[in-house]
Structure formats: C-alpha cells, structure tokens
Amino acid sequence: MKMTWGYNQWHIKQTLSAWCDVPTLVCMTVAIFPCFIVACITGDHRYLQLGLVSGALFCVQNSLGLSGLLETCLHWLAIILGFTVLYWVQSSPLLFALFSALLGAICASFSYWDKNLKSLGNWILIPALYLSCELYDRVTPHTFTLAYIKLLEQLPVTLIGPILVLVCLNMAKIPKDRTYALIGRDHPYIVKKQPAVIYSVLSIFFAIFMTAVFVKYFAIKQGQWVIWSSVSVITGELSSMHKKFKHRGRGAVLGLSLGGGGVYLSSFIGSVTLLNSFAAFLIPLTLVIKPYPVAFTLRCMLIAIAAGSMTHTESIAMVRMFDVVLGGVIGVISVYVVTYVISPLLKIKREKEEY
C-alpha cells in the first residue's frame, strides 16, 4: 500500500512537471492576485484586465532572471509608454497602424542582441496593444482623456504582485545559486548577435501594419486579437510558423467552442459576475502551461467565458475564432511577402529555413 501511494505521488509530480512548473505557477498566481482582489473589492472589472500587465512583468522576471526592482519598474514604464502612444494615435487609422508596426518591430529587434530578449519584447507589445485597444473601444470622444487618466491611476496596482514575488524570492533565496536583490544588477544579455532576426522584424512590421489598417478600416471591435494573432505565428522559421499556425487555429476552434458552451451554461448559473471574475483570473495562469496547444486552447476557452458571460452571448466566441484565424493568415502571408518579395529586393541573404 505504501509503495502504491509513493508511486502515485511520484506519478502525479511527474505529470505536473510535464505540464507546468508548479513553483512558477504559484509565483504567477501571487503576481496577478492583487489585481483580482482589488477587482473583487471595488467591483471594477478593469482590474482583471490589468492582471495582464502583472503577468507580463512576472513572465519577463522569470524568463530573464530579473531580480531587481529597478528592472521591473523600467519594464512597467515601457508598457505604459507603448500603451500611451497607441491609445492617443487611434483616432487616426494610418498613424495607429504605423506606430503599432514600429512598436512591434522595435520589440522584435531585441532578439538581435540575444534571443532571450524576445520575451521582453513580446511582453511590452502585448499589454500595450491590448490595453490601448480595449480602452479605446470603450470610450466616447468626451471621455477620451478622462478614461486615460483613470487607467493611469489604476496601473500602479499591477506592480504590487510582481514586487511581492521579488520579495518572497529574496526571503526564500530560491533558487539558491542566484541572488535576488531588490536593486538592479547587471545581466550579461549581449551574448551573440542574431542577424536572421531582420526577417522576423520585417515580417512583424508588415503583418502589424496590414492587420491594423484592416482592423481600423472595418472598425473591428477587439481588433487586438487580429493584430496579435498575425504576430504570434511569426517564429523566425518557416516550418515552425506553419506548425504554430495549425496549433492556434485548432486551439481557437476547440477552446472558443468550449467557451461558447460554457457561456450558454452560465445562463443557468445565478452568479455570472463570479464566473467572469474567476475565468479572467485564470487567463494569465495559462501562460505557465508548457504544451502550447493546450495552453492556447485553455486561454481561448477562458477568454470566451469571461467575455461572453458579461455580454450574455455565445456569438462572441465565433467572432474571436474568426479574429484568430484571420490574423494568423495575414501573418503567414506577411512572412512569404517578406521572404520572397521584399528580401530579394533589398538583397538580404537568408538561410534556407530562416526569414
């Protein structure tokens, strides 16, 4: 009996470690929990959306091994700067497309110095893009400035969780071979330049510009889904791009279908607000799940539940499904345009599979 219990414990641990890093999951929960608590206390669901910023800060802390408070604050300020620029230029579709594409290209270019910096670039672009589009879709011309000021007043809450993670790691000294000081320290980021990144930068610029123009021209709500979906398939290699496009397409169909079913069932549940809050809280936690197809499927399902339970409609899942697939198609087309049209014109050499 003892051997069976011991084996079961070992099997559970092995299964969990294969799906996600439990300590990372705990830290991510700590990072986004303050936003969840404030949302529950105040009843303002915007704090649930701001949990994306806290999650972004922690993802970079975790992937780059950041331990300094200064580094986290600088990352936070970069997100605010990107969000501010994209929010204030949205009244002009062309300017929004241009500045979104420039921000995406700048963030993607971080990988030129070290491929590990890709995480930093992604987690500046994603929250800046999502927050700016989300806020812009909800305001009217006479509340434009007031909405921006209110969000700035709420954003400091997003720092509480990531700073708390730094404090806990500093106190626990985990892992033991690293020093978690609460002041900035130098990091040997610049290891080897990656010239092939130029193809990804050009592809991302082209993809974001085209999708942003499309989104603004057709006045698509929640257009950030289309824009980011076009960027997310751009991996830097043709074969992995096709694979990721398939994963995202299948994940969107399955996850959003399940989410739509969850929204339908939620109509029979009394506390829709609680369901919305819980689903929104779980969304950032999917970022630490290792198998990407599973993580993206769960993310789509939770997003559909969170959004659909508030609008009381299952059709939002179909809209999101269309956004993901459309964005992915534009991203793939952008890569081929850059690879076989723009690169030859600019006489940029590339490896067989790189772009």
mmCIF file of N, CA, C and O in Angstrom, residues 76-145:
data_model
loop_
_atom_site.group_PDB
_atom_site.id
_atom_site.type_symbol
_atom_site.label_atom_id
_atom_site.label_comp_id
_atom_site.label_asym_id
_atom_site.label_seq_id
_atom_site.Cartn_x
_atom_site.Cartn_y
_atom_site.Cartn_z
ATOM 1 N N TRP A 76 7.778 48.090 -16.612
ATOM 2 C CA TRP A 76 6.431 48.622 -16.382
ATOM 3 C C TRP A 76 6.247 49.966 -17.093
ATOM 4 O O TRP A 76 5.231 50.207 -17.753
ATOM 5 N N LEU A 77 7.248 50.825 -17.002
ATOM 6 C CA LEU A 77 7.189 52.132 -17.661
ATOM 7 C C LEU A 77 7.191 51.983 -19.185
ATOM 8 O O LEU A 77 6.529 52.760 -19.893
ATOM 9 N N ALA A 78 7.909 50.991 -19.702
ATOM 10 C CA ALA A 78 7.930 50.751 -21.147
ATOM 11 C C ALA A 78 6.542 50.341 -21.639
ATOM 12 O O ALA A 78 6.101 50.767 -22.719
ATOM 13 N N ILE A 79 5.858 49.515 -20.858
ATOM 14 C CA ILE A 79 4.492 49.111 -21.209
ATOM 15 C C ILE A 79 3.574 50.330 -21.228
ATOM 16 O O ILE A 79 2.776 50.512 -22.162
ATOM 17 N N ILE A 80 3.683 51.180 -20.198
ATOM 18 C CA ILE A 80 2.839 52.383 -20.121
ATOM 19 C C ILE A 80 3.114 53.320 -21.293
ATOM 20 O O ILE A 80 2.191 53.890 -21.885
ATOM 21 N N LEU A 81 4.385 53.468 -21.648
ATOM 22 C CA LEU A 81 4.743 54.335 -22.771
ATOM 23 C C LEU A 81 4.147 53.800 -24.075
ATOM 24 O O LEU A 81 3.558 54.556 -24.862
ATOM 25 N N GLY A 82 4.289 52.497 -24.306
ATOM 26 C CA GLY A 82 3.725 51.894 -25.515
ATOM 27 C C GLY A 82 2.212 52.030 -25.553
ATOM 28 O O GLY A 82 1.628 52.378 -26.590
ATOM 29 N N PHE A 83 1.564 51.764 -24.415
ATOM 30 C CA PHE A 83 0.108 51.899 -24.317
ATOM 31 C C PHE A 83 -0.327 53.330 -24.588
ATOM 32 O O PHE A 83 -1.301 53.573 -25.316
ATOM 33 N N THR A 84 0.382 54.288 -24.032
ATOM 34 C CA THR A 84 0.029 55.701 -24.201
ATOM 35 C C THR A 84 0.093 56.122 -25.665
ATOM 36 O O THR A 84 -0.827 56.758 -26.181
ATOM 37 N N VAL A 85 1.177 55.764 -26.316
ATOM 38 C CA VAL A 85 1.337 56.138 -27.726
ATOM 39 C C VAL A 85 0.228 55.525 -28.575
ATOM 40 O O VAL A 85 -0.429 56.217 -29.374
ATOM 41 N N LEU A 86 -0.018 54.221 -28.404
ATOM 42 C CA LEU A 86 -1.018 53.542 -29.228
ATOM 43 C C LEU A 86 -2.427 54.045 -28.936
ATOM 44 O O LEU A 86 -3.271 54.112 -29.843
ATOM 45 N N TYR A 87 -2.699 54.413 -27.689
ATOM 46 C CA TYR A 87 -4.031 54.904 -27.335
ATOM 47 C C TYR A 87 -4.303 56.260 -27.972
ATOM 48 O O TYR A 87 -5.372 56.494 -28.541
ATOM 49 N N TRP A 88 -3.336 57.152 -27.933
ATOM 50 C CA TRP A 88 -3.558 58.521 -28.401
ATOM 51 C C TRP A 88 -3.510 58.665 -29.909
ATOM 52 O O TRP A 88 -3.919 59.714 -30.450
ATOM 53 N N VAL A 89 -3.017 57.683 -30.631
ATOM 54 C CA VAL A 89 -2.979 57.798 -32.095
ATOM 55 C C VAL A 89 -4.120 57.023 -32.766
ATOM 56 O O VAL A 89 -4.211 57.018 -33.997
ATOM 57 N N GLN A 90 -4.985 56.406 -31.990
ATOM 58 C CA GLN A 90 -6.016 55.560 -32.590
ATOM 59 C C GLN A 90 -7.095 56.330 -33.344
ATOM 60 O O GLN A 90 -7.842 55.750 -34.130
ATOM 61 N N SER A 91 -7.194 57.622 -33.101
ATOM 62 C CA SER A 91 -8.168 58.413 -33.853
ATOM 63 C C SER A 91 -7.775 58.512 -35.327
ATOM 64 O O SER A 91 -8.602 58.813 -36.186
ATOM 65 N N SER A 92 -6.503 58.246 -35.618
ATOM 66 C CA SER A 92 -6.015 58.217 -36.998
ATOM 67 C C SER A 92 -5.616 56.785 -37.353
ATOM 68 O O SER A 92 -4.599 56.287 -36.857
ATOM 69 N N PRO A 93 -6.397 56.092 -38.156
ATOM 70 C CA PRO A 93 -6.086 54.695 -38.504
ATOM 71 C C PRO A 93 -4.683 54.500 -39.062
ATOM 72 O O PRO A 93 -3.997 53.531 -38.722
ATOM 73 N N LEU A 94 -4.251 55.420 -39.910
ATOM 74 C CA LEU A 94 -2.922 55.280 -40.511
ATOM 75 C C LEU A 94 -1.822 55.437 -39.473
ATOM 76 O O LEU A 94 -0.853 54.652 -39.459
ATOM 77 N N LEU A 95 -1.964 56.417 -38.584
ATOM 78 C CA LEU A 95 -0.964 56.604 -37.523
ATOM 79 C C LEU A 95 -0.944 55.412 -36.577
ATOM 80 O O LEU A 95 0.125 54.965 -36.148
ATOM 81 N N PHE A 96 -2.130 54.894 -36.237
ATOM 82 C CA PHE A 96 -2.195 53.730 -35.348
ATOM 83 C C PHE A 96 -1.494 52.534 -35.986
ATOM 84 O O PHE A 96 -0.727 51.822 -35.328
ATOM 85 N N ALA A 97 -1.750 52.307 -37.269
ATOM 86 C CA ALA A 97 -1.107 51.193 -37.964
ATOM 87 C C ALA A 97 0.404 51.374 -37.999
ATOM 88 O O ALA A 97 1.166 50.431 -37.756
ATOM 89 N N LEU A 98 0.851 52.599 -38.276
ATOM 90 C CA LEU A 98 2.284 52.867 -38.379
ATOM 91 C C LEU A 98 2.975 52.714 -37.036
ATOM 92 O O LEU A 98 4.013 52.033 -36.932
ATOM 93 N N PHE A 99 2.413 53.307 -35.970
ATOM 94 C CA PHE A 99 3.061 53.243 -34.660
ATOM 95 C C PHE A 99 2.971 51.836 -34.059
ATOM 96 O O PHE A 99 3.894 51.404 -33.362
ATOM 97 N N SER A 100 1.889 51.129 -34.321
ATOM 98 C CA SER A 100 1.788 49.735 -33.855
ATOM 99 C C SER A 100 2.860 48.886 -34.517
ATOM 100 O O SER A 100 3.525 48.066 -33.863
ATOM 101 N N ALA A 101 3.030 49.084 -35.830
ATOM 102 C CA ALA A 101 4.044 48.329 -36.569
ATOM 103 C C ALA A 101 5.451 48.679 -36.098
ATOM 104 O O ALA A 101 6.318 47.798 -35.954
ATOM 105 N N LEU A 102 5.693 49.961 -35.836
ATOM 106 C CA LEU A 102 7.011 50.383 -35.341
ATOM 107 C C LEU A 102 7.293 49.792 -33.967
ATOM 108 O O LEU A 102 8.410 49.319 -33.706
ATOM 109 N N LEU A 103 6.290 49.823 -33.074
ATOM 110 C CA LEU A 103 6.484 49.239 -31.738
ATOM 111 C C LEU A 103 6.761 47.747 -31.843
ATOM 112 O O LEU A 103 7.656 47.226 -31.163
ATOM 113 N N GLY A 104 6.013 47.062 -32.701
ATOM 114 C CA GLY A 104 6.248 45.628 -32.882
ATOM 115 C C GLY A 104 7.630 45.338 -33.429
ATOM 116 O O GLY A 104 8.303 44.406 -32.982
ATOM 117 N N ALA A 105 8.065 46.139 -34.386
ATOM 118 C CA ALA A 105 9.396 45.937 -34.977
ATOM 119 C C ALA A 105 10.496 46.213 -33.956
ATOM 120 O O ALA A 105 11.504 45.482 -33.887
ATOM 121 N N ILE A 106 10.335 47.265 -33.173
ATOM 122 C CA ILE A 106 11.329 47.600 -32.142
ATOM 123 C C ILE A 106 11.426 46.481 -31.114
ATOM 124 O O ILE A 106 12.523 46.045 -30.733
ATOM 125 N N CYS A 107 10.270 45.984 -30.667
ATOM 126 C CA CYS A 107 10.266 44.900 -29.673
ATOM 127 C C CYS A 107 10.874 43.619 -30.245
ATOM 128 O O CYS A 107 11.603 42.901 -29.554
ATOM 129 N N ALA A 108 10.581 43.343 -31.516
ATOM 130 C CA ALA A 108 11.142 42.140 -32.145
ATOM 131 C C ALA A 108 12.647 42.263 -32.336
ATOM 132 O O ALA A 108 13.371 41.260 -32.293
ATOM 133 N N SER A 109 13.134 43.488 -32.518
ATOM 134 C CA SER A 109 14.567 43.688 -32.765
ATOM 135 C C SER A 109 15.416 43.414 -31.527
ATOM 136 O O SER A 109 16.636 43.271 -31.640
ATOM 137 N N PHE A 110 14.799 43.313 -30.338
ATOM 138 C CA PHE A 110 15.563 42.983 -29.134
ATOM 139 C C PHE A 110 16.296 41.661 -29.296
ATOM 140 O O PHE A 110 17.377 41.462 -28.738
ATOM 141 N N SER A 111 15.691 40.751 -30.068
ATOM 142 C CA SER A 111 16.287 39.428 -30.260
ATOM 143 C C SER A 111 17.583 39.475 -31.048
ATOM 144 O O SER A 111 18.317 38.495 -31.098
ATOM 145 N N TYR A 112 17.864 40.611 -31.682
ATOM 146 C CA TYR A 112 19.102 40.725 -32.458
ATOM 147 C C TYR A 112 20.319 40.582 -31.550
ATOM 148 O O TYR A 112 21.334 39.996 -31.931
ATOM 149 N N TRP A 113 20.211 41.102 -30.320
ATOM 150 C CA TRP A 113 21.328 41.040 -29.379
ATOM 151 C C TRP A 113 21.333 39.758 -28.568
ATOM 152 O O TRP A 113 22.384 39.241 -28.250
ATOM 153 N N ASP A 114 20.169 39.257 -28.268
ATOM 154 C CA ASP A 114 20.086 37.993 -27.542
ATOM 155 C C ASP A 114 18.678 37.441 -27.725
ATOM 156 O O ASP A 114 17.691 38.143 -27.460
ATOM 157 N N LYS A 115 18.575 36.192 -28.163
ATOM 158 C CA LYS A 115 17.257 35.612 -28.419
ATOM 159 C C LYS A 115 16.405 35.536 -27.156
ATOM 160 O O LYS A 115 15.171 35.482 -27.243
ATOM 161 N N ASN A 116 17.054 35.540 -25.983
ATOM 162 C CA ASN A 116 16.290 35.510 -24.731
ATOM 163 C C ASN A 116 15.504 36.794 -24.515
ATOM 164 O O ASN A 116 14.539 36.822 -23.742
ATOM 165 N N LEU A 117 15.925 37.859 -25.174
ATOM 166 C CA LEU A 117 15.226 39.137 -25.021
ATOM 167 C C LEU A 117 13.915 39.170 -25.796
ATOM 168 O O LEU A 117 13.172 40.158 -25.719
ATOM 169 N N LYS A 118 13.611 38.119 -26.533
ATOM 170 C CA LYS A 118 12.331 38.048 -27.244
ATOM 171 C C LYS A 118 11.169 38.136 -26.272
ATOM 172 O O LYS A 118 10.135 38.744 -26.567
ATOM 173 N N SER A 119 11.338 37.537 -25.105
ATOM 174 C CA SER A 119 10.289 37.582 -24.082
ATOM 175 C C SER A 119 10.004 39.012 -23.658
ATOM 176 O O SER A 119 8.839 39.414 -23.514
ATOM 177 N N LEU A 120 11.053 39.802 -23.463
ATOM 178 C CA LEU A 120 10.872 41.206 -23.065
ATOM 179 C C LEU A 120 10.118 41.970 -24.143
ATOM 180 O O LEU A 120 9.179 42.728 -23.837
ATOM 181 N N GLY A 121 10.499 41.782 -25.395
ATOM 182 C CA GLY A 121 9.818 42.470 -26.483
ATOM 183 C C GLY A 121 8.346 42.106 -26.570
ATOM 184 O O GLY A 121 7.476 42.980 -26.707
ATOM 185 N N ASN A 122 8.077 40.799 -26.480
ATOM 186 C CA ASN A 122 6.684 40.340 -26.544
ATOM 187 C C ASN A 122 5.836 40.932 -25.426
ATOM 188 O O ASN A 122 4.698 41.355 -25.638
ATOM 189 N N TRP A 123 6.421 40.973 -24.217
ATOM 190 C CA TRP A 123 5.643 41.400 -23.058
ATOM 191 C C TRP A 123 5.687 42.910 -22.839
ATOM 192 O O TRP A 123 5.249 43.391 -21.805
ATOM 193 N N ILE A 124 6.205 43.628 -23.809
ATOM 194 C CA ILE A 124 5.962 45.070 -23.895
ATOM 195 C C ILE A 124 4.839 45.313 -24.903
ATOM 196 O O ILE A 124 3.894 46.056 -24.646
ATOM 197 N N LEU A 125 4.946 44.624 -26.040
ATOM 198 C CA LEU A 125 3.976 44.817 -27.112
ATOM 199 C C LEU A 125 2.577 44.331 -26.735
ATOM 200 O O LEU A 125 1.594 45.052 -26.949
ATOM 201 N N ILE A 126 2.479 43.126 -26.176
ATOM 202 C CA ILE A 126 1.158 42.532 -25.914
ATOM 203 C C ILE A 126 0.306 43.388 -24.977
ATOM 204 O O ILE A 126 -0.813 43.775 -25.332
ATOM 205 N N PRO A 127 0.781 43.706 -23.755
ATOM 206 C CA PRO A 127 -0.072 44.512 -22.873
ATOM 207 C C PRO A 127 -0.333 45.919 -23.409
ATOM 208 O O PRO A 127 -1.423 46.465 -23.229
ATOM 209 N N ALA A 128 0.670 46.526 -24.067
ATOM 210 C CA ALA A 128 0.475 47.866 -24.624
ATOM 211 C C ALA A 128 -0.614 47.844 -25.693
ATOM 212 O O ALA A 128 -1.500 48.718 -25.727
ATOM 213 N N LEU A 129 -0.578 46.849 -26.554
ATOM 214 C CA LEU A 129 -1.560 46.729 -27.629
ATOM 215 C C LEU A 129 -2.947 46.412 -27.088
ATOM 216 O O LEU A 129 -3.940 47.054 -27.457
ATOM 217 N N TYR A 130 -3.021 45.448 -26.184
ATOM 218 C CA TYR A 130 -4.320 45.026 -25.661
ATOM 219 C C TYR A 130 -4.985 46.133 -24.844
ATOM 220 O O TYR A 130 -6.180 46.406 -25.000
ATOM 221 N N LEU A 131 -4.232 46.777 -23.980
ATOM 222 C CA LEU A 131 -4.816 47.825 -23.142
ATOM 223 C C LEU A 131 -5.286 49.011 -23.974
ATOM 224 O O LEU A 131 -6.358 49.576 -23.728
ATOM 225 N N SER A 132 -4.487 49.409 -24.947
ATOM 226 C CA SER A 132 -4.854 50.574 -25.756
ATOM 227 C C SER A 132 -6.123 50.308 -26.558
ATOM 228 O O SER A 132 -7.018 51.158 -26.608
ATOM 229 N N CYS A 133 -6.218 49.150 -27.193
ATOM 230 C CA CYS A 133 -7.405 48.826 -27.984
ATOM 231 C C CYS A 133 -8.621 48.610 -27.089
ATOM 232 O O CYS A 133 -9.726 49.064 -27.420
ATOM 233 N N GLU A 134 -8.418 47.924 -25.982
ATOM 234 C CA GLU A 134 -9.527 47.652 -25.056
ATOM 235 C C GLU A 134 -10.114 48.950 -24.520
ATOM 236 O O GLU A 134 -11.340 49.127 -24.476
ATOM 237 N N LEU A 135 -9.258 49.865 -24.107
ATOM 238 C CA LEU A 135 -9.737 51.130 -23.553
ATOM 239 C C LEU A 135 -10.381 51.986 -24.635
ATOM 240 O O LEU A 135 -11.445 52.585 -24.409
ATOM 241 N N TYR A 136 -9.775 52.046 -25.803
ATOM 242 C CA TYR A 136 -10.286 52.881 -26.888
ATOM 243 C C TYR A 136 -11.679 52.431 -27.336
ATOM 244 O O TYR A 136 -12.532 53.259 -27.668
ATOM 245 N N ASP A 137 -11.914 51.108 -27.339
ATOM 246 C CA ASP A 137 -13.210 50.587 -27.768
ATOM 247 C C ASP A 137 -14.336 50.947 -26.809
ATOM 248 O O ASP A 137 -15.517 50.897 -27.183
ATOM 249 N N ARG A 138 -13.983 51.307 -25.572
ATOM 250 C CA ARG A 138 -14.993 51.520 -24.553
ATOM 251 C C ARG A 138 -15.291 52.992 -24.267
ATOM 252 O O ARG A 138 -16.151 53.296 -23.446
ATOM 253 N N VAL A 139 -14.570 53.909 -24.887
ATOM 254 C CA VAL A 139 -14.736 55.324 -24.553
ATOM 255 C C VAL A 139 -15.451 56.068 -25.670
ATOM 256 O O VAL A 139 -15.504 55.617 -26.818
ATOM 257 N N THR A 140 -15.998 57.215 -25.319
ATOM 258 C CA THR A 140 -16.589 58.142 -26.278
ATOM 259 C C THR A 140 -15.668 59.355 -26.372
ATOM 260 O O THR A 140 -14.815 59.549 -25.501
ATOM 261 N N PRO A 141 -15.809 60.174 -27.402
ATOM 262 C CA PRO A 141 -14.892 61.320 -27.565
ATOM 263 C C PRO A 141 -14.789 62.225 -26.341
ATOM 264 O O PRO A 141 -13.690 62.688 -26.016
ATOM 265 N N HIS A 142 -15.904 62.450 -25.635
ATOM 266 C CA HIS A 142 -15.837 63.369 -24.497
ATOM 267 C C HIS A 142 -15.270 62.722 -23.236
ATOM 268 O O HIS A 142 -14.984 63.402 -22.258
ATOM 269 N N THR A 143 -15.108 61.393 -23.245
ATOM 270 C CA THR A 143 -14.499 60.711 -22.088
ATOM 271 C C THR A 143 -13.100 60.187 -22.412
ATOM 272 O O THR A 143 -12.520 59.457 -21.615
ATOM 273 N N PHE A 144 -12.571 60.550 -23.564
ATOM 274 C CA PHE A 144 -11.300 60.017 -24.050
ATOM 275 C C PHE A 144 -10.162 60.272 -23.063
ATOM 276 O O PHE A 144 -9.448 59.362 -22.654
ATOM 277 N N THR A 145 -10.004 61.524 -22.654
ATOM 278 C CA THR A 145 -8.906 61.900 -21.754
ATOM 279 C C THR A 145 -9.143 61.384 -20.343
ATOM 280 O O THR A 145 -8.221 60.879 -19.688
#
